[in-house]
Coordinates of C-alpha atoms in Angstrom, one line a residue:
Chain A
X1 CA 6.0 -55.6 49.6
X2 CA 8.3 -53.2 47.7
X3 CA 6.5 -50.2 46.3
X4 CA 7.5 -47.2 44.3
X5 CA 5.5 -43.9 44.6
X6 CA 5.6 -42.0 41.3
X7 CA 4.1 -38.5 41.7
X8 CA 4.8 -37.5 45.4
X9 CA 2.4 -34.8 45.8
X10 CA 0.2 -34.7 48.9
X11 CA -1.6 -38.0 47.9
X12 CA 1.6 -39.9 47.0
X13 CA 3.4 -38.6 50.1
X14 CA 0.6 -39.5 52.4
X15 CA -0.2 -43.0 51.3
X16 CA 3.6 -43.8 50.8
X17 CA 4.2 -42.7 54.5
X18 CA 1.2 -44.8 55.8
X19 CA 2.5 -47.8 53.9
X20 CA 6.2 -47.3 55.1
X21 CA 4.9 -46.9 58.7
X22 CA 3.2 -50.2 58.5
X23 CA 6.4 -51.9 57.4
X24 CA 6.3 -51.9 53.6
X25 CA 9.4 -51.0 51.6
X26 CA 8.6 -47.7 50.0
X27 CA 10.6 -45.8 47.4
X28 CA 9.6 -42.3 46.6
X29 CA 10.4 -40.4 43.4
X30 CA 10.8 -36.8 44.7
X31 CA 11.1 -33.4 43.2
X32 CA 10.1 -30.5 45.5
X33 CA 10.7 -32.5 48.7
X34 CA 13.9 -34.4 47.8
X35 CA 16.4 -32.4 49.8
X36 CA 14.2 -31.9 52.8
X37 CA 13.3 -35.6 53.1
X38 CA 16.8 -36.8 52.6
X39 CA 18.0 -34.6 55.3
X40 CA 15.2 -34.7 57.8
X41 CA 12.8 -37.4 56.8
X42 CA 9.1 -37.1 56.2
X43 CA 6.5 -35.7 58.6
X44 CA 2.8 -36.5 58.5
X45 CA 0.5 -34.0 60.3
X46 CA -2.8 -35.9 60.5
X47 CA -6.3 -35.7 62.1
X48 CA -5.6 -39.2 63.1
X49 CA -2.3 -38.5 64.9
X50 CA 1.0 -37.1 63.6
X51 CA 4.1 -39.3 62.9
X52 CA 7.5 -38.9 61.5
X53 CA 9.6 -41.3 59.3
X54 CA 13.3 -40.8 59.9
X55 CA 14.7 -42.8 57.0
X56 CA 12.9 -42.4 53.7
X57 CA 14.2 -43.7 50.5
X58 CA 13.9 -40.7 48.1
X59 CA 15.2 -40.5 44.5
X60 CA 15.5 -37.8 41.9
X61 CA 15.0 -40.1 38.9
X62 CA 13.4 -43.4 38.3
X63 CA 16.6 -44.8 36.8
X64 CA 18.1 -44.8 40.3
X65 CA 15.2 -46.7 41.8
X66 CA 15.0 -50.5 42.2
X67 CA 12.4 -52.6 40.4
X68 CA 9.4 -53.1 42.7
X69 CA 6.3 -55.3 43.2
X70 CA 3.9 -52.4 42.9
X71 CA 4.1 -48.9 41.4
X72 CA 1.5 -46.4 42.8
X73 CA 0.9 -43.4 40.6
X74 CA 0.0 -40.1 42.1
X75 CA 0.9 -37.8 39.2
X76 CA -1.2 -34.8 38.2
X77 CA -2.8 -36.1 35.0
X78 CA -1.4 -33.4 32.8
X79 CA 2.0 -34.9 33.4
X80 CA 0.9 -38.3 31.9
X81 CA 2.9 -37.6 28.8
X82 CA 6.0 -38.6 30.9
X83 CA 4.7 -42.0 32.2
X84 CA 6.9 -44.1 30.0
X85 CA 10.2 -42.4 31.3
X86 CA 9.0 -42.4 34.9
X87 CA 7.6 -45.9 35.2
X88 CA 9.4 -48.3 32.9
X89 CA 12.7 -48.5 34.9
X90 CA 10.7 -49.9 37.8
X91 CA 9.0 -52.8 36.1
X92 CA 9.8 -56.4 36.7
X93 CA 7.8 -59.0 34.8
X94 CA 4.9 -59.1 37.2
X95 CA 5.1 -55.6 38.6
X96 CA 1.6 -54.3 39.2
X97 CA 0.7 -50.6 38.5
X98 CA -1.9 -48.9 40.6
X99 CA -3.0 -45.4 39.5
X100 CA -4.7 -43.3 42.1
X101 CA -5.0 -40.4 39.7
X102 CA -8.1 -38.4 39.0
X103 CA -10.8 -38.9 36.4
X104 CA -10.8 -41.1 33.3
X105 CA -8.2 -42.2 30.8
X106 CA -5.2 -43.0 33.1
X107 CA -5.5 -46.8 33.1
X108 CA -6.0 -46.7 29.3
X109 CA -2.7 -44.8 28.9
X110 CA -0.8 -47.1 31.2
X111 CA -2.3 -50.2 29.6
X112 CA -1.1 -49.0 26.1
X113 CA 2.4 -48.5 27.5
X114 CA 2.8 -51.4 29.7
X115 CA 0.1 -54.0 28.9
X116 CA -3.4 -54.1 30.3
X117 CA -2.7 -57.1 32.7
X118 CA -0.5 -55.0 34.9
X119 CA -2.9 -52.2 35.5
X120 CA -5.2 -51.5 38.5
X121 CA -6.9 -48.2 39.3
X122 CA -8.1 -46.7 42.5
X123 CA -10.3 -43.9 43.5
X124 CA -9.0 -41.9 46.6
X125 CA -11.2 -39.9 48.8
X126 CA -8.6 -37.9 50.6
X127 CA -8.3 -34.4 51.9
X128 CA -4.6 -33.5 52.1
X129 CA -2.1 -30.9 51.0
X130 CA 1.6 -30.3 51.2
X131 CA 3.1 -28.2 53.9
X132 CA 6.7 -27.0 53.9
X133 CA 9.1 -29.4 52.2
X134 CA 9.2 -32.7 54.0
X135 CA 5.7 -32.3 55.5
X136 CA 2.4 -33.4 54.4
X137 CA -0.9 -32.5 56.0
X138 CA -3.8 -35.1 56.2
X139 CA -7.0 -33.0 56.7
X140 CA -9.6 -35.8 56.4
X141 CA -10.9 -39.0 55.0
X142 CA -8.4 -41.2 53.0
X143 CA -10.5 -44.2 51.8
X144 CA -9.5 -46.0 48.6
X145 CA -11.7 -48.1 46.4
X146 CA -9.5 -50.0 43.9
X147 CA -9.9 -52.6 41.2
X148 CA -8.6 -54.2 38.0
X149 CA -8.6 -52.2 34.9
X150 CA -9.7 -55.5 33.1
X151 CA -12.6 -55.8 35.6
X152 CA -13.4 -58.5 38.0
X153 CA -12.4 -59.0 41.7
X154 CA -8.8 -60.4 41.6
X155 CA -6.8 -61.8 44.4
X156 CA -4.2 -59.2 43.5
X157 CA -6.6 -56.4 44.1
X158 CA -7.8 -57.9 47.3
X159 CA -4.2 -58.3 48.6
X160 CA -3.5 -54.6 47.8
X161 CA -6.6 -53.6 49.6
X162 CA -5.6 -55.8 52.6
X163 CA -2.2 -54.1 52.6
X164 CA -3.7 -50.6 52.7
X165 CA -6.0 -51.6 55.6
X166 CA -3.1 -53.0 57.5
X167 CA -1.6 -49.5 57.1
X168 CA -4.7 -48.0 58.6
X169 CA -6.0 -46.7 55.2
X170 CA -9.6 -47.8 54.7
X171 CA -9.7 -49.6 51.4
X172 CA -12.1 -51.8 49.5
X173 CA -11.5 -53.9 46.4
X174 CA -14.2 -53.5 43.9
X175 CA -15.1 -55.6 40.8
X176 CA -16.3 -52.6 38.8
X177 CA -13.6 -50.1 38.6
X178 CA -15.3 -48.1 35.9
X179 CA -18.4 -47.6 38.2
X180 CA -16.2 -46.5 41.1
X181 CA -14.5 -44.0 38.7
X182 CA -17.8 -42.6 37.4
X183 CA -19.2 -42.3 41.0
X184 CA -16.3 -40.2 42.0
X185 CA -17.0 -37.9 38.9
X186 CA -20.5 -37.3 40.1
X187 CA -18.8 -35.3 42.9
X188 CA -15.8 -34.1 41.0
X189 CA -17.5 -32.7 37.9
X190 CA -19.8 -30.2 39.7
X191 CA -17.7 -29.4 42.7
X192 CA -14.2 -29.2 41.3
X193 CA -15.3 -27.1 38.3
X194 CA -17.8 -24.8 39.9
X195 CA -15.4 -24.1 42.8
X196 CA -12.5 -23.5 40.5
X197 CA -14.5 -21.1 38.3
X198 CA -16.2 -19.1 41.0
X199 CA -13.5 -19.4 43.6
X200 CA -16.3 -20.1 46.1
X201 CA -16.0 -23.0 48.6
X202 CA -18.3 -26.0 48.6
X203 CA -20.4 -24.5 51.4
X204 CA -20.8 -21.1 49.6
X205 CA -22.0 -23.0 46.5
X206 CA -24.5 -25.0 48.4
X207 CA -25.8 -22.0 50.3
X208 CA -26.7 -20.2 46.9
X209 CA -29.9 -21.8 45.8
X210 CA -29.3 -21.5 41.9
X211 CA -25.8 -22.9 42.4
X212 CA -27.2 -25.8 44.5
X213 CA -29.6 -26.5 41.8
X214 CA -26.8 -26.4 39.2
X215 CA -24.9 -28.9 41.3
X216 CA -27.9 -31.2 41.2
X217 CA -28.4 -30.8 37.4
X218 CA -24.7 -31.5 36.8
X219 CA -24.9 -34.6 39.1
X220 CA -27.9 -35.9 37.3
X221 CA -26.2 -35.4 34.0
X222 CA -23.1 -37.3 35.1
X223 CA -25.1 -40.1 36.6
X224 CA -26.9 -40.4 33.1
X225 CA -23.5 -40.4 31.5
X226 CA -22.3 -43.1 33.9
X227 CA -25.3 -45.4 33.4
X228 CA -24.8 -45.3 29.7
X229 CA -21.4 -47.0 30.1
X230 CA -22.5 -50.5 30.7
X231 CA -21.8 -50.6 34.5
X232 CA -22.4 -53.7 36.4
X233 CA -25.4 -51.9 38.0
X234 CA -26.9 -48.5 37.6
X235 CA -26.1 -45.6 39.8
X236 CA -29.4 -44.5 41.3
X237 CA -29.5 -40.9 40.6
X238 CA -31.6 -39.1 43.2
X239 CA -30.4 -41.1 46.2
X240 CA -26.7 -41.0 45.2
X241 CA -26.7 -37.3 44.4
X242 CA -28.6 -36.4 47.7
X243 CA -26.0 -38.6 49.6
X244 CA -23.1 -36.7 48.1
X245 CA -24.7 -33.4 48.8
X246 CA -25.1 -34.4 52.5
X247 CA -21.5 -35.6 52.6
X248 CA -20.4 -32.3 51.2
X249 CA -22.5 -30.2 53.7
X250 CA -20.5 -32.1 56.3
X251 CA -17.2 -30.9 54.8
X252 CA -17.8 -27.2 55.7
X253 CA -15.8 -24.6 53.8
X254 CA -14.0 -27.1 51.7
X255 CA -11.8 -26.1 48.9
X256 CA -11.5 -28.7 46.1
X257 CA -7.9 -29.2 44.7
X258 CA -9.0 -27.7 41.4
X259 CA -10.1 -24.5 43.1
X260 CA -6.6 -24.3 44.8
X261 CA -4.9 -25.1 41.5
X262 CA -6.7 -22.3 39.7
X263 CA -6.1 -19.8 42.5
X264 CA -2.4 -20.7 42.4
X265 CA -2.5 -20.4 38.6
X266 CA -1.5 -24.0 38.1
X267 CA -2.9 -26.1 35.2
X268 CA -6.2 -27.9 35.9
X269 CA -6.8 -31.6 35.3
X270 CA -9.5 -30.8 32.7
X271 CA -8.7 -33.6 30.3
X272 CA -9.3 -36.5 32.8
X273 CA -12.1 -34.9 34.7
X274 CA -14.0 -33.3 31.9
X275 CA -12.8 -34.0 28.3
X276 CA -12.6 -37.8 28.5
X277 CA -15.8 -38.3 30.4
X278 CA -17.6 -36.1 27.8
X279 CA -16.0 -38.2 25.1
X280 CA -17.2 -41.5 26.7
X281 CA -20.8 -40.0 27.0
X282 CA -20.7 -38.8 23.4
X283 CA -19.8 -42.3 22.3
X284 CA -23.0 -43.5 23.9
X285 CA -25.0 -40.7 22.2
X286 CA -25.2 -38.5 25.3
X287 CA -24.6 -34.7 25.0
X288 CA -24.1 -33.6 28.7
X289 CA -24.7 -30.0 27.8
X290 CA -24.2 -28.4 31.3
X291 CA -21.0 -30.4 31.8
X292 CA -19.8 -29.3 28.3
X293 CA -20.6 -25.6 29.2
X294 CA -18.7 -26.0 32.5
X295 CA -15.7 -27.5 30.7
X296 CA -15.7 -24.8 28.1
X297 CA -15.7 -22.0 30.8
X298 CA -12.9 -23.7 32.7
X299 CA -10.8 -24.3 29.5
X300 CA -11.3 -20.6 28.5
X301 CA -9.9 -19.6 31.9
X302 CA -6.9 -21.8 31.2
X303 CA -5.9 -19.6 28.3
X304 CA -5.6 -16.7 30.7
X305 CA -4.8 -18.3 34.1
X306 CA -2.2 -20.9 33.6
X307 CA 1.5 -20.2 34.0
X308 CA 2.9 -23.7 33.8
Chain B
X1 CA -38.3 19.8 22.1
X2 CA -37.6 19.9 25.9
X3 CA -35.9 16.7 27.1
X4 CA -34.8 15.4 30.6
X5 CA -32.0 12.9 30.8
X6 CA -32.3 10.7 33.8
X7 CA -29.3 8.5 34.4
X8 CA -26.4 10.4 33.0
X9 CA -24.0 7.7 32.6
X10 CA -22.0 7.3 29.3
X11 CA -25.2 6.6 27.3
X12 CA -27.3 9.5 28.8
X13 CA -24.5 12.0 28.5
X14 CA -23.7 11.0 25.0
X15 CA -27.3 11.1 23.6
X16 CA -28.1 14.2 25.6
X17 CA -25.1 16.0 24.2
X18 CA -25.9 15.0 20.7
X19 CA -29.4 16.3 21.1
X20 CA -28.4 19.6 22.7
X21 CA -25.8 20.1 20.0
X22 CA -28.7 19.8 17.4
X23 CA -30.7 22.6 19.1
X24 CA -33.0 20.6 21.5
X25 CA -33.5 21.9 25.0
X26 CA -31.8 19.2 27.2
X27 CA -31.9 19.1 31.1
X28 CA -29.5 16.5 32.7
X29 CA -30.0 15.0 36.2
X30 CA -26.3 14.6 37.2
X31 CA -24.4 13.0 40.1
X32 CA -20.8 12.3 39.5
X33 CA -20.4 15.0 36.7
X34 CA -22.4 17.8 38.3
X35 CA -19.8 20.1 39.4
X36 CA -17.4 19.6 36.5
X37 CA -20.3 20.2 34.0
X38 CA -21.6 23.3 35.8
X39 CA -18.1 24.8 35.8
X40 CA -16.7 23.7 32.5
X41 CA -19.5 22.2 30.4
X42 CA -19.6 18.8 28.7
X43 CA -17.0 17.4 26.3
X44 CA -17.7 14.6 23.9
X45 CA -14.6 12.8 22.6
X46 CA -16.0 10.9 19.6
X47 CA -14.7 8.8 16.7
X48 CA -17.1 11.1 14.6
X49 CA -15.4 14.3 15.8
X50 CA -15.1 15.8 19.2
X51 CA -17.1 18.7 20.5
X52 CA -17.8 20.7 23.6
X53 CA -21.0 22.2 25.0
X54 CA -20.3 25.3 27.2
X55 CA -23.7 25.8 28.7
X56 CA -25.3 22.6 30.0
X57 CA -28.3 22.5 32.3
X58 CA -27.3 20.2 35.1
X59 CA -29.4 19.4 38.2
X60 CA -28.8 17.4 41.4
X61 CA -32.5 16.6 42.0
X62 CA -35.4 16.1 39.7
X63 CA -37.4 18.5 41.8
X64 CA -35.2 21.3 40.6
X65 CA -35.9 20.4 36.9
X66 CA -38.7 21.7 34.7
X67 CA -41.6 19.6 33.3
X68 CA -40.5 18.3 29.9
X69 CA -41.9 16.9 26.6
X70 CA -39.8 13.8 26.7
X71 CA -37.9 12.0 29.5
X72 CA -35.1 9.8 28.4
X73 CA -34.0 7.1 30.9
X74 CA -30.5 5.8 31.0
X75 CA -30.4 4.5 34.5
X76 CA -28.7 1.2 35.4
X77 CA -31.6 -1.1 35.8
X78 CA -30.7 -2.0 39.4
X79 CA -31.6 1.6 40.2
X80 CA -35.2 1.1 38.9
X81 CA -36.6 1.2 42.4
X82 CA -36.0 4.9 42.4
X83 CA -37.9 5.7 39.2
X84 CA -40.8 7.2 40.8
X85 CA -38.9 9.8 42.8
X86 CA -36.7 10.6 39.8
X87 CA -39.2 10.8 37.0
X88 CA -42.6 12.1 38.5
X89 CA -41.6 15.7 38.9
X90 CA -40.8 16.0 35.2
X91 CA -44.2 14.9 33.9
X92 CA -46.8 17.0 32.2
X93 CA -50.1 15.6 31.1
X94 CA -48.6 14.4 27.8
X95 CA -44.9 13.9 28.6
X96 CA -43.5 10.8 26.9
X97 CA -41.0 8.6 28.6
X98 CA -38.4 6.8 26.5
X99 CA -36.3 4.2 28.2
X100 CA -33.0 3.3 26.6
X101 CA -32.1 0.8 29.4
X102 CA -30.9 -2.7 28.9
X103 CA -32.9 -5.9 28.8
X104 CA -36.5 -6.6 29.7
X105 CA -38.9 -5.3 32.3
X106 CA -38.2 -1.5 32.2
X107 CA -41.2 -0.5 30.2
X108 CA -43.4 -2.5 32.4
X109 CA -42.2 -0.8 35.5
X110 CA -42.5 2.5 34.1
X111 CA -46.0 1.7 32.8
X112 CA -47.2 0.6 36.2
X113 CA -46.0 3.9 37.7
X114 CA -47.0 6.4 35.0
X115 CA -49.4 4.7 32.7
X116 CA -48.7 2.5 29.6
X117 CA -49.6 5.3 27.1
X118 CA -46.7 7.4 28.0
X119 CA -44.0 4.7 27.5
X120 CA -41.6 4.1 24.7
X121 CA -38.6 1.9 24.7
X122 CA -35.5 1.9 22.6
X123 CA -32.6 -0.4 22.1
X124 CA -29.3 1.4 21.8
X125 CA -26.2 0.0 20.1
X126 CA -23.6 2.3 21.6
X127 CA -19.9 1.8 22.6
X128 CA -19.2 4.6 25.0
X129 CA -17.7 5.2 28.5
X130 CA -17.2 8.1 30.8
X131 CA -13.8 9.7 31.1
X132 CA -12.9 12.3 33.7
X133 CA -15.9 14.2 35.1
X134 CA -17.3 16.4 32.3
X135 CA -16.2 14.1 29.6
X136 CA -17.8 11.2 27.7
X137 CA -16.1 9.0 25.1
X138 CA -17.9 7.7 22.2
X139 CA -16.0 4.7 20.9
X140 CA -18.3 3.4 18.2
X141 CA -21.8 2.8 16.8
X142 CA -24.7 4.6 18.4
X143 CA -27.9 3.5 16.5
X144 CA -31.1 3.4 18.4
X145 CA -34.3 1.4 17.5
X146 CA -37.2 2.6 19.3
X147 CA -40.9 1.9 19.6
X148 CA -44.1 2.1 21.5
X149 CA -44.5 -0.1 24.6
X150 CA -48.1 -0.6 23.5
X151 CA -46.9 -1.7 20.0
X152 CA -47.5 -0.2 16.6
X153 CA -45.7 2.4 14.7
X154 CA -46.9 5.7 16.2
X155 CA -46.4 9.3 14.9
X156 CA -44.8 10.0 18.3
X157 CA -42.2 7.3 17.9
X158 CA -41.5 8.5 14.2
X159 CA -41.1 12.1 15.5
X160 CA -38.6 10.9 18.2
X161 CA -36.6 8.9 15.5
X162 CA -36.6 12.0 13.3
X163 CA -35.3 14.1 16.1
X164 CA -32.5 11.7 16.9
X165 CA -31.5 11.5 13.1
X166 CA -31.5 15.4 13.0
X167 CA -28.9 15.1 15.8
X168 CA -26.8 12.6 13.7
X169 CA -27.8 9.6 15.8
X170 CA -28.9 6.8 13.4
X171 CA -32.5 6.0 14.6
X172 CA -35.2 3.8 13.4
X173 CA -38.8 3.6 14.7
X174 CA -40.0 0.0 14.9
X175 CA -43.5 -1.4 15.2
X176 CA -42.4 -4.4 17.3
X177 CA -40.4 -3.1 20.3
X178 CA -40.5 -6.5 21.9
X179 CA -38.8 -8.1 18.9
X180 CA -36.1 -5.3 19.0
X181 CA -35.5 -6.0 22.7
X182 CA -35.2 -9.8 22.2
X183 CA -32.8 -9.2 19.2
X184 CA -30.5 -7.2 21.4
X185 CA -30.7 -10.0 24.0
X186 CA -29.4 -12.5 21.5
X187 CA -26.1 -10.5 21.7
X188 CA -26.3 -9.4 25.4
X189 CA -27.0 -12.8 26.9
X190 CA -23.9 -14.6 25.7
X191 CA -21.5 -11.8 25.4
X192 CA -22.2 -9.8 28.5
X193 CA -22.3 -12.8 30.7
X194 CA -19.5 -14.8 29.3
X195 CA -17.1 -11.8 29.2
X196 CA -18.1 -10.8 32.7
X197 CA -17.6 -14.3 34.0
X198 CA -14.3 -15.1 32.3
X199 CA -12.9 -11.5 32.1
X200 CA -12.1 -12.2 28.5
X201 CA -12.8 -9.8 25.7
X202 CA -15.2 -10.7 22.8
X203 CA -12.4 -11.5 20.5
X204 CA -10.8 -13.8 23.1
X205 CA -14.1 -15.7 23.4
X206 CA -14.5 -16.1 19.7
X207 CA -11.0 -17.3 19.2
X208 CA -11.5 -20.2 21.7
X209 CA -13.5 -22.8 19.8
X210 CA -15.5 -24.3 22.7
X211 CA -16.5 -20.8 23.9
X212 CA -17.4 -19.8 20.3
X213 CA -19.7 -22.9 20.2
X214 CA -21.1 -21.9 23.6
X215 CA -22.0 -18.4 22.3
X216 CA -23.8 -20.0 19.4
X217 CA -25.6 -22.4 21.7
X218 CA -26.7 -19.5 23.9
X219 CA -27.8 -17.5 20.9
X220 CA -29.9 -20.3 19.6
X221 CA -31.4 -20.6 23.0
X222 CA -32.4 -16.9 23.2
X223 CA -33.7 -17.0 19.6
X224 CA -36.0 -19.9 20.6
X225 CA -37.0 -17.9 23.7
X226 CA -37.8 -14.9 21.6
X227 CA -39.7 -16.7 19.0
X228 CA -42.0 -18.1 21.8
X229 CA -43.1 -14.6 22.7
X230 CA -45.6 -14.0 19.9
X231 CA -43.4 -11.6 17.9
X232 CA -44.7 -9.9 14.7
X233 CA -42.4 -12.4 12.8
X234 CA -39.9 -14.9 13.9
X235 CA -36.1 -14.2 14.3
X236 CA -34.3 -16.6 11.8
X237 CA -31.9 -18.3 14.1
X238 CA -28.9 -19.3 12.1
X239 CA -28.7 -16.2 9.9
X240 CA -29.2 -13.8 12.7
X241 CA -26.6 -15.4 15.1
X242 CA -24.0 -15.7 12.2
X243 CA -24.7 -12.0 11.5
X244 CA -24.2 -11.0 15.1
X245 CA -20.9 -13.0 15.4
X246 CA -19.6 -11.4 12.2
X247 CA -20.4 -8.0 13.8
X248 CA -18.7 -8.9 16.9
X249 CA -15.6 -10.1 15.1
X250 CA -15.4 -6.6 13.7
X251 CA -15.4 -5.0 17.1
X252 CA -12.0 -6.5 18.0
X253 CA -11.0 -6.7 21.7
X254 CA -14.4 -5.3 22.9
X255 CA -15.2 -5.2 26.6
X256 CA -18.9 -5.4 27.2
X257 CA -20.3 -3.1 30.0
X258 CA -21.0 -6.1 32.2
X259 CA -17.4 -7.2 31.9
X260 CA -16.2 -3.7 33.0
X261 CA -18.8 -3.6 35.8
X262 CA -17.6 -6.9 37.2
X263 CA -14.0 -5.9 37.0
X264 CA -14.8 -2.8 39.0
X265 CA -16.9 -4.7 41.4
X266 CA -20.1 -2.9 40.5
X267 CA -23.5 -4.6 40.5
X268 CA -24.4 -6.3 37.2
X269 CA -27.8 -5.8 35.4
X270 CA -28.7 -9.5 36.0
X271 CA -32.4 -9.0 36.5
X272 CA -33.2 -7.2 33.2
X273 CA -30.7 -9.2 31.0
X274 CA -31.2 -12.7 32.6
X275 CA -33.9 -13.1 35.3
X276 CA -36.8 -11.5 33.4
X277 CA -36.0 -13.0 30.0
X278 CA -35.8 -16.4 31.7
X279 CA -39.2 -15.8 33.3
X280 CA -40.7 -14.8 30.0
X281 CA -39.4 -18.0 28.4
X282 CA -40.6 -20.0 31.2
X283 CA -44.1 -18.7 31.0
X284 CA -44.0 -20.1 27.5
X285 CA -42.8 -23.4 28.7
X286 CA -39.1 -23.0 27.6
X287 CA -36.3 -23.8 30.0
X288 CA -33.2 -22.2 28.5
X289 CA -30.8 -24.3 30.5
X290 CA -27.5 -22.8 29.3
X291 CA -28.8 -19.3 29.9
X292 CA -29.9 -20.4 33.4
X293 CA -26.5 -21.8 34.1
X294 CA -24.8 -18.7 33.0
X295 CA -27.1 -16.6 35.1
X296 CA -26.5 -18.9 38.2
X297 CA -22.8 -18.5 37.8
X298 CA -23.1 -14.7 37.4
X299 CA -25.4 -14.5 40.3
X300 CA -23.0 -16.5 42.5
X301 CA -20.3 -14.1 41.7
X302 CA -22.4 -11.2 42.8
X303 CA -22.4 -12.7 46.3
X304 CA -18.6 -12.3 46.4
X305 CA -17.8 -9.5 44.0
X306 CA -20.3 -6.7 44.5
X307 CA -19.5 -3.7 46.7
X308 CA -22.4 -1.5 46.0

C-alpha cells in the first residue's frame, strides 16, 4: 500500500518507519529531519529493538509527493489550518485519510475539506520522542485503535488495522471511534494539563494526595461528558478511571507531551484536548467546571509562555 | 500606649513606624532589619510622604522586650507554631493581642494559648514591601478593619481604631470580625492563588476572559462559603464581587504577596488562606470545588518550589 505521512514528528516518523520496514511504500513529508534522512536514512531506537532504514522517501512539499492510497496525519493540531495545502495534492479518488492526532475536532475538519467518506481516525497510545535529526526514539507502548469517522466497522478500517499489525504495531479496528477518542481524553485531560501546568511528572502527581484526588475528579467529569455524547455504550466511570490510574502508576516518572511542550515554550494542543471537548459537553448541557478551570489556567499560561 | 510589633515584615514595620511617628511607644522584634535599624533607624518610603525615625527600639528576642499594652502580630502564618515563645514574655494581665495576619485560624490559635478575652483581629488592606534593611516601602492603601475575636463592638477595639486613625492609618472598628475576615478572603482566594500559580499580575488575569470568569466563579464560591458561617448579615455576592474587581482594575499590574513569595521560592500561607476556610465551609456542608482545586495546585507546587 502507498502511504503518505503528513506531520513527521515522533509519532509520524515512528509509525511510518514501522510500516516501511514491513514492506509498505511510505512517503514522508519532512521539515526538521529532511536533510538528515535524505543523507543517512532514518534510525528507530526502540525498546522492541533498534533498526535503520537506508532509503527513505522524504519530501519538503506535498506537491512533490505522489498520490497515495492512504494519508496518515500526525500534525500537531494547532497546524490544522494548513491541512488543505498539505493534503490535497496527495488525494486520488479513493484515497483514505487517517488522522492519528490528539483530541477532538480533527476528523470534522478533514471531512469538511475532503468529504466525510474518506476520513478515519485513530487513537495512538505511544511514548516516543525525536532524537537528533534522522532519529526517533520509541520509549514504550504504540497501540492504535482506529475507526471510521462515519461510524461502523468497515472493511477498510479492518484492512488498515491488519496492515499495522503486520508491521508489529498492535492495532484494533473499532466501530465507535467517538468512544475511543473520549476514552483517551479521560487520560489526556487530567494528566496532560496538570503535568503541563505544574511541571510535575505523572508519578509526582499521583504521590500527592490532593492532586491524585483532583485527577480522579477530572476523570469522573470527562467520563460524564463522554457518556452524554450518545456512545454505543457507556464508559463505566469508576472502573475505567481506576484502570487508567493503575496504568499510569506503571509508567513511572512519565512526562506527557504537553508537559514537554510547555517546558520548551511550544504551543499546547489546547483546542483539540480541552476547548472542543468542553464545547461538545456544553452542547449536551454539561458544564465540566474542573476541566474548564484547568483549561483556563493552561490558556492563561499560553499568553506568557508561547514563543511560536 | 506601649506596643510590641511581632513579625516585622513590610506590614509590621509600616504600621509600627506610623504609630511611633504619632507618639506611641513602639517596640519592634526584628530579624533581618535589626542591625540596620539599630544603627540608622527606620525609613518609610511612602506614597503619602517619606519619613525617617532616628530612634527605634529594636530587639532580637521577645525576652529582652518590656511588657506592653498591646501586641500587634504581623507574622507570616506558617510561623504561628512559634507564637507562644514570641508573645508570652510581652503579656501583662490585661495586654491585648491584635493579629493583622492573613486568612483564618490566627485568632483561634492565639486564643488557645493566651485566652480568648485578650484577642482582637484585623484585616489590613496594605500594599507594601521591604526595601534594603532599615527601609520599608508603602505602595498604596493601608486601611485596617479590626474587631474583637469574641464579637461585638468593644470600647477597646474602638480605642485601637482611634489610635490608628491618629497615626494617619484609616481604621474602622467592626462588630463582626468574622465577616471582615471572609470579605478579605473573597479577594485573597482568587487573586493570591491564581497570581502565584500563573505568575501573572492581577491586570493580566483580568485581561484574559476565561481567567476573569474564573475569578468571578471563585469569588461566588467564597461568598457562598462566607454566608454559611452565620455572619451578622450576608455578603451580597454579585455586588461585592463586582466592587472588588473594579478595585483590582484600579491597582494596575499588582503582584499579590503570594505571587512574590512563590517567585522567590518562599513558603505560601496556604493553611490560613485556603485549608482553614475550606474546613469551615465543609463544616457547613459546602464543597467549594474550584477553591479546592486551586488549593491542590498550589500545594502541589509547594512540594517542588519551597526552599524554606
